[in-house]
Tab-separated table of C-alpha atoms in Angstrom:
chain	number	residue	atom	x	y	z
A	260	MET	CA	-17.988	22.518	19.031
A	261	SER	CA	-19.089	18.864	19.203
A	262	ASP	CA	-16.540	16.100	19.643
A	263	ILE	CA	-14.940	14.557	16.577
A	264	VAL	CA	-13.422	11.819	18.690
A	265	ARG	CA	-14.676	10.446	21.994
A	266	THR	CA	-13.493	7.301	23.705
A	267	GLU	CA	-14.915	5.643	26.817
A	268	GLY	CA	-12.951	3.017	28.716
A	269	LEU	CA	-10.881	1.980	25.674
A	270	THR	CA	-8.693	-1.066	26.298
A	271	LYS	CA	-6.220	-2.918	24.143
A	272	SER	CA	-3.773	-5.675	24.940
A	273	PHE	CA	-1.343	-7.744	22.925
A	274	LYS	CA	-0.242	-11.332	23.405
A	275	THR	CA	3.509	-11.700	23.233
A	276	LYS	CA	5.800	-14.624	24.009
A	277	TYR	CA	6.522	-12.888	27.332
A	278	GLY	CA	2.857	-12.769	28.242
A	279	ARG	CA	0.065	-10.267	27.829
A	280	VAL	CA	0.929	-6.579	27.409
A	281	ASP	CA	-1.830	-4.109	28.318
A	282	ALA	CA	-1.164	-1.235	25.951
A	283	LEU	CA	-4.334	0.700	26.883
A	284	ARG	CA	-6.084	0.389	30.238
A	285	GLY	CA	-9.311	2.320	30.045
A	286	ILE	CA	-8.821	5.521	28.035
A	287	ASP	CA	-11.447	8.276	28.322
A	288	MET	CA	-10.565	11.144	26.060
A	289	ASN	CA	-12.023	13.455	23.446
A	290	VAL	CA	-11.009	15.750	20.619
A	291	ALA	CA	-13.431	18.539	19.800
A	292	GLY	CA	-14.002	19.753	16.253
A	293	GLY	CA	-11.269	22.185	15.205
A	294	GLU	CA	-9.127	21.459	18.273
A	295	PHE	CA	-5.354	20.845	18.241
A	296	VAL	CA	-4.540	18.202	20.831
A	297	MET	CA	-1.100	16.850	21.644
A	298	LEU	CA	-0.528	13.409	23.103
A	299	LEU	CA	2.646	13.223	25.141
A	300	GLY	CA	4.300	10.303	26.846
A	301	LYS	CA	7.362	8.108	27.033
A	302	SER	CA	8.046	5.247	24.639
A	303	GLY	CA	5.778	2.311	25.304
A	304	CYS	CA	3.047	4.242	27.110
A	305	GLY	CA	0.446	3.415	24.448
A	306	LYS	CA	0.315	6.650	22.423
A	307	SER	CA	0.740	4.986	19.039
A	308	THR	CA	-1.691	2.201	19.955
A	309	LEU	CA	-4.300	4.814	20.844
A	310	LEU	CA	-3.598	6.685	17.618
A	311	ASN	CA	-3.925	3.472	15.593
A	312	ILE	CA	-7.301	2.720	17.163
A	313	ILE	CA	-8.554	6.262	16.619
A	314	GLY	CA	-7.221	6.052	13.064
A	315	PHE	CA	-9.080	2.768	12.356
A	316	MET	CA	-5.828	0.891	11.828
A	317	ASP	CA	-6.618	-1.354	14.793
A	318	SER	CA	-9.637	-2.340	16.878
A	319	PRO	CA	-10.031	-1.953	20.639
A	320	ASP	CA	-10.539	-5.003	22.846
A	321	GLY	CA	-13.017	-3.152	25.030
A	322	GLY	CA	-14.672	0.195	25.556
A	323	LYS	CA	-16.399	2.527	23.154
A	324	TYR	CA	-15.124	4.768	20.386
A	325	TYR	CA	-17.321	7.460	18.861
A	326	PHE	CA	-16.280	9.283	15.712
A	327	ASP	CA	-18.317	12.405	14.954
A	328	GLY	CA	-21.079	11.082	17.188
A	329	GLU	CA	-21.240	7.594	15.600
A	330	ASP	CA	-20.303	4.439	17.505
A	331	VAL	CA	-17.462	2.969	15.475
A	332	SER	CA	-16.120	0.563	18.104
A	333	SER	CA	-16.785	-2.563	16.060
A	334	LEU	CA	-16.615	-1.649	12.407
A	335	SER	CA	-15.755	-4.229	9.758
A	336	ASN	CA	-12.400	-4.015	7.952
A	337	ASP	CA	-14.063	-2.425	4.944
A	338	GLY	CA	-15.908	0.022	7.167
A	339	LYS	CA	-12.647	1.073	8.806
A	340	ALA	CA	-10.988	1.454	5.408
A	341	ASP	CA	-13.824	3.727	4.264
A	342	TYR	CA	-13.430	5.945	7.335
A	343	ARG	CA	-9.683	6.180	6.732
A	344	ALA	CA	-10.282	7.055	3.090
A	345	LYS	CA	-12.939	9.715	3.580
A	346	ARG	CA	-12.889	11.149	7.095
A	347	LEU	CA	-9.269	10.992	8.272
A	348	GLY	CA	-5.790	12.000	7.241
A	349	PHE	CA	-2.647	10.342	8.527
A	350	ILE	CA	0.831	11.862	8.842
A	351	PHE	CA	3.700	9.603	9.876
A	352	GLN	CA	7.178	10.175	11.212
A	353	GLN	CA	8.694	8.251	8.281
A	354	PHE	CA	6.519	10.189	5.759
A	355	ASN	CA	5.261	6.885	4.242
A	356	LEU	CA	5.283	8.135	0.670
A	357	ILE	CA	5.451	5.663	-2.201
A	358	TYR	CA	8.988	6.102	-3.434
A	359	THR	CA	8.328	5.129	-7.020
A	360	MET	CA	5.631	7.810	-7.374
A	361	THR	CA	6.138	11.541	-7.821
A	362	ALA	CA	4.811	14.037	-5.286
A	363	PHE	CA	1.843	14.672	-7.580
A	364	GLU	CA	1.030	10.947	-7.848
A	365	ASN	CA	1.345	10.424	-4.101
A	366	VAL	CA	-1.090	13.244	-3.324
A	367	GLU	CA	-3.416	12.120	-6.132
A	368	LEU	CA	-3.847	8.578	-4.734
A	369	PRO	CA	-6.763	9.192	-2.325
A	370	LEU	CA	-8.630	11.190	-4.991
A	371	GLY	CA	-8.184	8.460	-7.599
A	372	TYR	CA	-9.420	5.832	-5.180
A	373	ALA	CA	-12.465	7.989	-4.414
A	374	GLY	CA	-13.332	7.939	-8.119
A	375	VAL	CA	-12.607	11.618	-8.832
A	376	GLU	CA	-12.129	12.348	-12.546
A	377	LYS	CA	-8.576	12.876	-13.766
A	378	SER	CA	-9.078	16.520	-14.769
A	379	ALA	CA	-10.592	17.430	-11.402
A	380	ARG	CA	-7.790	15.559	-9.649
A	381	ARG	CA	-5.118	17.555	-11.456
A	382	GLU	CA	-6.616	20.860	-10.360
A	383	LYS	CA	-7.067	19.816	-6.718
A	384	VAL	CA	-3.620	18.298	-6.387
A	385	GLU	CA	-1.865	21.307	-7.918
A	386	ARG	CA	-3.753	23.609	-5.566
A	387	MET	CA	-2.903	21.489	-2.534
A	388	LEU	CA	0.797	21.212	-3.423
A	389	LYS	CA	0.964	25.018	-3.731
A	390	LYS	CA	-0.838	25.365	-0.393
A	391	VAL	CA	1.766	23.289	1.428
A	392	GLY	CA	4.603	25.055	-0.355
A	393	ILE	CA	5.896	22.405	-2.796
A	394	GLY	CA	4.083	23.423	-5.971
A	395	ASP	CA	7.387	23.326	-7.877
A	396	ARG	CA	8.131	19.751	-6.715
A	397	ALA	CA	5.113	18.071	-8.266
A	398	ASP	CA	7.154	15.925	-10.665
A	399	HIS	CA	9.870	15.025	-8.193
A	400	LEU	CA	10.255	11.630	-6.576
A	401	PRO	CA	10.537	11.525	-2.776
A	402	SER	CA	14.243	10.705	-3.156
A	403	GLU	CA	14.643	14.048	-4.924
A	404	MET	CA	13.108	16.034	-2.067
A	405	SER	CA	14.357	17.038	1.370
A	406	GLY	CA	12.831	15.608	4.545
A	407	GLY	CA	10.773	18.736	5.098
A	408	GLU	CA	9.450	18.637	1.532
A	409	GLN	CA	8.561	14.955	1.835
A	410	GLN	CA	6.628	15.653	5.010
A	411	ARG	CA	4.814	18.526	3.271
A	412	CYS	CA	3.907	16.082	0.494
A	413	ALA	CA	2.597	13.657	3.128
A	414	ILE	CA	0.573	16.474	4.709
A	415	ALA	CA	-0.853	17.372	1.288
A	416	ARG	CA	-1.897	13.736	0.806
A	417	ALA	CA	-3.493	13.701	4.256
A	418	LEU	CA	-5.451	16.887	3.502
A	419	ILE	CA	-6.545	16.220	-0.077
A	420	MET	CA	-9.850	14.589	0.906
A	421	GLU	CA	-10.621	17.482	3.288
A	422	PRO	CA	-10.834	15.306	6.391
A	423	LYS	CA	-12.341	16.421	9.673
A	424	LEU	CA	-9.411	15.023	11.630
A	425	ILE	CA	-5.685	14.714	10.990
A	426	LEU	CA	-3.720	12.159	13.000
A	427	ALA	CA	-0.012	12.875	13.200
A	428	ASP	CA	2.392	10.338	14.684
A	429	GLU	CA	5.593	12.251	15.476
A	430	PRO	CA	5.539	14.173	12.186
A	431	THR	CA	8.675	16.141	13.073
A	432	GLY	CA	10.633	13.202	14.478
A	433	ASN	CA	12.911	12.947	11.423
A	434	LEU	CA	13.314	16.673	10.754
A	435	ASP	CA	15.794	19.353	11.762
A	436	GLU	CA	14.791	22.360	13.883
A	437	ASP	CA	14.103	24.665	10.972
A	438	SER	CA	11.939	22.115	9.126
A	439	THR	CA	10.166	21.239	12.371
A	440	GLU	CA	9.124	24.831	12.905
A	441	LYS	CA	7.870	25.151	9.300
A	442	ILE	CA	5.852	21.928	9.547
A	443	MET	CA	4.320	22.984	12.862
A	444	GLN	CA	3.397	26.365	11.380
A	445	LEU	CA	1.743	24.566	8.490
A	446	LEU	CA	-0.193	22.290	10.853
A	447	LYS	CA	-1.293	25.311	12.856
A	448	GLU	CA	-2.589	26.976	9.665
A	449	ILE	CA	-4.472	23.799	8.770
A	450	ASN	CA	-5.977	23.723	12.237
A	451	ALA	CA	-6.996	27.369	11.945
A	452	GLY	CA	-8.992	26.333	8.855
A	453	GLY	CA	-11.182	24.085	11.061
A	454	THR	CA	-9.491	20.693	10.817
A	455	ALA	CA	-8.957	18.970	14.166
A	456	ILE	CA	-5.487	17.604	14.784
A	457	LEU	CA	-4.396	14.906	17.205
A	458	MET	CA	-0.619	14.736	17.312
A	459	VAL	CA	1.671	12.347	19.145
A	460	THR	CA	5.085	13.658	20.105
A	461	HIS	CA	7.978	13.270	22.523
A	462	ASP	CA	9.008	16.882	22.098
A	463	THR	CA	7.566	19.047	24.876
A	464	ASP	CA	8.736	22.204	23.049
A	465	LEU	CA	6.030	21.666	20.447
A	466	THR	CA	3.186	21.892	22.947
A	467	VAL	CA	3.047	25.661	22.414
A	468	TYR	CA	1.242	24.981	19.136
A	469	SER	CA	-1.558	22.969	20.720
A	470	ASP	CA	-4.848	23.915	22.406
A	471	ARG	CA	-4.673	21.030	24.869
A	472	ILE	CA	-2.123	18.505	26.076
A	473	ILE	CA	-2.919	14.948	27.122
A	474	LYS	CA	-0.186	13.053	28.944
A	475	MET	CA	-0.126	9.285	28.972
A	476	LYS	CA	1.655	6.872	31.250
A	477	ALA	CA	1.530	3.057	31.264
A	478	GLY	CA	-1.558	2.830	29.088
A	479	MET	CA	-3.585	5.434	30.980
A	480	ILE	CA	-4.121	9.163	30.837
A	481	SER	CA	-2.148	10.723	33.641
A	482	ASP	CA	-2.774	14.420	33.045
A	483	GLU	CA	-4.660	16.869	30.870
A	484	THR	CA	-3.820	20.573	30.568
A	485	GLU	CA	-4.967	23.426	28.373
B	169	MET	CA	-16.765	4.068	-4.684
B	170	ASN	CA	-16.689	4.042	-8.493
B	171	ASN	CA	-12.994	3.560	-8.888
B	172	ARG	CA	-12.821	0.915	-11.622
B	173	ARG	CA	-10.905	3.228	-13.949
B	174	PHE	CA	-8.497	4.107	-11.150
B	175	PHE	CA	-7.992	0.386	-10.469
B	176	TYR	CA	-6.582	-0.165	-13.968
B	177	GLU	CA	-4.722	3.142	-13.878
B	178	ASN	CA	-3.054	2.217	-10.600
B	179	ALA	CA	-2.346	-1.393	-11.585
B	180	LEU	CA	-0.825	-0.472	-14.954
B	181	GLY	CA	1.072	2.336	-13.235
B	182	GLY	CA	2.376	-0.250	-10.801
B	183	ILE	CA	3.674	-2.428	-13.651
B	184	ARG	CA	5.349	0.603	-15.217
B	185	ARG	CA	6.948	1.648	-11.928
B	186	MET	CA	8.013	-1.875	-10.988
B	187	ARG	CA	9.073	-2.931	-14.484
B	188	GLY	CA	12.638	-3.539	-13.330
B	189	ARG	CA	11.437	-5.974	-10.678
B	190	TYR	CA	8.882	-7.616	-12.931
B	191	LEU	CA	11.527	-8.286	-15.563
B	192	PRO	CA	12.872	-11.582	-14.081
B	193	LEU	CA	9.307	-12.799	-13.789
B	194	GLY	CA	8.647	-11.857	-17.381
B	195	ILE	CA	11.823	-13.505	-18.623
B	196	ILE	CA	11.034	-16.788	-16.886
B	197	ALA	CA	7.448	-16.732	-18.128
B	198	ALA	CA	8.606	-15.969	-21.667
B	199	LEU	CA	11.288	-18.678	-21.602
B	200	THR	CA	8.848	-21.232	-20.196
B	201	ALA	CA	6.296	-20.435	-22.864
B	202	ALA	CA	8.965	-20.434	-25.566
B	203	CYS	CA	10.348	-23.843	-24.455
B	204	SER	CA	6.851	-25.245	-24.216
B	205	ALA	CA	5.867	-23.978	-27.661
B	206	PHE	CA	9.157	-25.179	-29.126
B	207	ALA	CA	8.863	-28.652	-27.538
B	208	ASP	CA	5.270	-28.919	-28.714
B	209	ALA	CA	6.208	-28.043	-32.264
B	210	LYS	CA	9.268	-30.334	-32.262
B	211	ARG	CA	7.148	-33.213	-30.979
B	212	GLY	CA	5.115	-32.930	-34.166
B	213	VAL	CA	8.328	-33.216	-36.222
B	214	ILE	CA	9.489	-36.213	-34.193
B	215	ASN	CA	6.085	-37.864	-34.660
B	216	ASP	CA	6.397	-37.371	-38.417
B	217	MET	CA	9.866	-38.941	-38.367
B	218	SER	CA	8.522	-41.857	-36.323
B	219	ALA	CA	5.750	-42.414	-38.858
B	220	MET	CA	8.364	-42.559	-41.629
B	221	LEU	CA	10.341	-45.168	-39.651
B	222	ILE	CA	7.249	-47.372	-39.266
B	223	GLU	CA	6.661	-47.298	-43.004
B	224	ASP	CA	10.260	-48.166	-43.974
B	225	SER	CA	11.342	-50.583	-41.267
B	226	VAL	CA	10.831	-54.380	-41.090
B	227	ASP	CA	10.480	-54.650	-37.263
B	228	LEU	CA	7.078	-52.969	-36.807
B	229	TYR	CA	6.849	-53.438	-33.017
B	230	ARG	CA	10.290	-51.897	-32.436
B	231	GLN	CA	9.468	-48.910	-34.641
B	232	VAL	CA	6.174	-48.277	-32.922
B	233	SER	CA	7.856	-48.673	-29.541
B	234	GLU	CA	10.545	-46.168	-30.368
B	235	ALA	CA	7.978	-43.785	-31.789
B	236	GLY	CA	5.942	-44.110	-28.620
B	237	THR	CA	9.024	-43.525	-26.468
B	238	VAL	CA	10.169	-40.538	-28.464
B	239	LYS	CA	6.687	-39.094	-28.288
B	240	ARG	CA	6.599	-39.609	-24.529
B	241	ILE	CA	10.026	-38.033	-24.049
B	242	GLY	CA	8.870	-34.965	-25.963
B	243	GLY	CA	5.813	-34.787	-23.754
B	244	TYR	CA	7.871	-35.144	-20.588
B	245	ILE	CA	10.224	-32.346	-21.629
B	246	ASN	CA	7.237	-30.170	-22.396
B	247	ALA	CA	5.531	-30.911	-19.069
B	248	GLY	CA	8.798	-30.528	-17.156
B	249	ALA	CA	9.488	-27.112	-18.691
B	250	LEU	CA	5.974	-26.002	-17.843
B	251	ILE	CA	6.120	-27.207	-14.244
B	252	ILE	CA	9.528	-25.640	-13.584
B	253	GLY	CA	8.401	-22.428	-15.229
B	254	VAL	CA	5.145	-22.212	-13.272
B	255	ILE	CA	6.891	-22.929	-9.950
B	256	SER	CA	9.551	-20.302	-10.736
B	257	VAL	CA	6.931	-17.709	-11.641
B	258	ILE	CA	4.943	-18.383	-8.457
B	259	PHE	CA	8.097	-18.275	-6.318
B	260	ILE	CA	9.341	-15.012	-7.805
B	261	SER	CA	5.846	-13.498	-7.551
B	262	LEU	CA	5.719	-14.290	-3.844
B	263	LEU	CA	9.189	-12.826	-3.285
B	264	MET	CA	8.236	-9.689	-5.183
B	265	GLN	CA	5.053	-9.130	-3.250
B	266	ARG	CA	7.020	-9.334	-0.005
B	267	THR	CA	9.124	-6.403	-1.199
B	268	ARG	CA	5.932	-4.462	-1.697
B	269	ILE	CA	4.725	-4.839	1.883
B	270	TYR	CA	5.693	-1.205	2.510
B	271	GLU	CA	3.587	-0.033	-0.442
B	272	VAL	CA	0.672	-2.198	0.693
B	273	GLY	CA	0.949	-0.596	4.142
B	274	VAL	CA	0.737	2.874	2.627
B	275	TYR	CA	-2.326	1.935	0.571
B	276	TYR	CA	-3.902	0.505	3.729
B	277	SER	CA	-3.262	3.675	5.733
B	278	ILE	CA	-4.782	5.853	2.977
B	279	GLY	CA	-7.956	3.755	3.170
B	280	PHE	CA	-7.754	1.301	0.267
B	281	ARG	CA	-9.903	-1.743	0.992
B	282	ARG	CA	-8.063	-5.036	1.412
B	283	ASN	CA	-9.849	-6.566	-1.578
B	284	PHE	CA	-8.790	-3.658	-3.829
B	285	ILE	CA	-5.133	-4.040	-2.819
B	286	ILE	CA	-5.143	-7.812	-3.407
B	287	ARG	CA	-6.864	-7.447	-6.792
B	288	THR	CA	-4.346	-4.800	-7.834
B	289	LEU	CA	-1.345	-6.986	-7.003
B	290	LEU	CA	-2.886	-10.043	-8.669
B	291	PHE	CA	-3.783	-8.070	-11.779
B	292	GLU	CA	-0.258	-6.685	-12.072
B	293	THR	CA	1.344	-10.113	-11.691
B	294	PHE	CA	-0.961	-12.024	-14.003
B	295	SER	CA	-1.213	-9.416	-16.746
B	296	PHE	CA	2.559	-8.989	-16.936
B	297	THR	CA	3.120	-12.767	-16.837
B	298	ALA	CA	0.447	-13.365	-19.483
B	299	ALA	CA	1.960	-10.739	-21.800
B	300	ALA	CA	5.417	-12.247	-21.329
B	301	SER	CA	4.080	-15.769	-21.958
B	302	ILE	CA	2.386	-14.707	-25.197
B	303	ALA	CA	5.630	-13.079	-26.293
B	304	GLY	CA	7.436	-16.301	-25.380
B	305	VAL	CA	5.080	-18.497	-27.417
B	306	ILE	CA	5.533	-16.225	-30.427
B	307	LEU	CA	9.327	-16.282	-29.999
B	308	GLY	CA	9.367	-20.051	-29.490
B	309	SER	CA	7.288	-20.668	-32.597
B	310	ALA	CA	9.351	-18.168	-34.630
B	311	ALA	CA	12.609	-19.872	-33.573
B	312	LEU	CA	11.474	-23.264	-34.926
B	313	PRO	CA	12.593	-22.831	-38.557
B	314	CYS	CA	16.029	-21.715	-37.325
B	315	LEU	CA	16.709	-24.929	-35.379
C-alpha cells in the first residue's frame, strides 16, 4: 500500500533559556496505509515532537513531510486544522476529554464541527460508542467513567470522522494491565479495518501488537525492525 | 465547513456547561447595569429638585451652582459605576478564559480552526454579559419606586 506518512530529513529545534535544543535531527520515516507502527524511545528522544509534527500540531524547521502523497511541510494554521479535523485522529495518554461534556457530546464534537446534521450525528455516535464498547455510557460524564472507558471514549472521538491515520501518544500510560490489553485489542481491531496507526510508547511489551517498530534516540532514528 | 448552526449550539452549550463560572461575571454585569440605570434615573429626580430650588430661592447663582454640582456628582457616580463594572467584567472574563485553556487545547487537537475557537469564547462571554446587563437595567429601573 502507498505511504500515508513520509518524512524526509525532518528537523525541529526549540530555543530555551539554556540554549537551543535539537529535538529532531533529520528524521526519514514512513507509515504505509493500514500499517501499525510503534515509536519507541526514552523520555526526551523526540517521539512526541515527531508525533506533533505528523499530527499537524507543530511545524518542522526543515525537511519535508508528505501526507497521503501531498507535501504538507508548510501548511497554514487553518490548513493544519483542516487536516486534523478530517484526515487524522488523536489519542492521548491523559484522554483529553472535555469534562463538562458527556461521552456522547465528546464523540459528537468533530461531527458537529464538520457540519453533519444532528439526526445523522446521533446515529453515527451511538454506533461508534457501541463499537468501542461503551454504548451504555453515552450520557455519562468522564468523571463517571473508569480510565479504560474514558480512553475508549477518546478512541471513539478519534475514529468518528473515519480518518486514514490514528496517532496515539502513550494511550495506555494511565491504565492498568487489564485495561491496557483491552485498549490494545481495540486498536488492533481498528487497524485490521484499514486505519493506519502510529503509536508512541515506552512499554516494549506492547510491540507484539505492531507491524513495525521504530526506535528513536537523541532526535534520530536508531533502529527499525519488523 | 458549514458549521454555523454548530457554532451557536456549541457556544450556547458552553454557557450552559459553564454557568457556574459565568455567574460572577453575570452578577457584576447585572449590578453594574442596575447601578447605572438607577443613578441615571435618580439624576433626573435630582435635576427636578434642583429646578424647584431655582424657582423658590432668592440667591439664583447659588441655586444654579448647587444644581450643577449635584448633577455632576450624579454623573460621576454613574460613570464610576460603569468604569468599575466594565473593568471587573473584563478582568473576570480574562481569568475565566485562562481556566478554559485545557478545553481550547482539546478543540485545537480535534481540528477546530483558531478563529472558530476565539469566536466561540467571545460569543459566550458577550452574550451572557449582555443578557445579565439587560436583566440588571430592568432590575435597576424596577427598584426605583422602592427607594
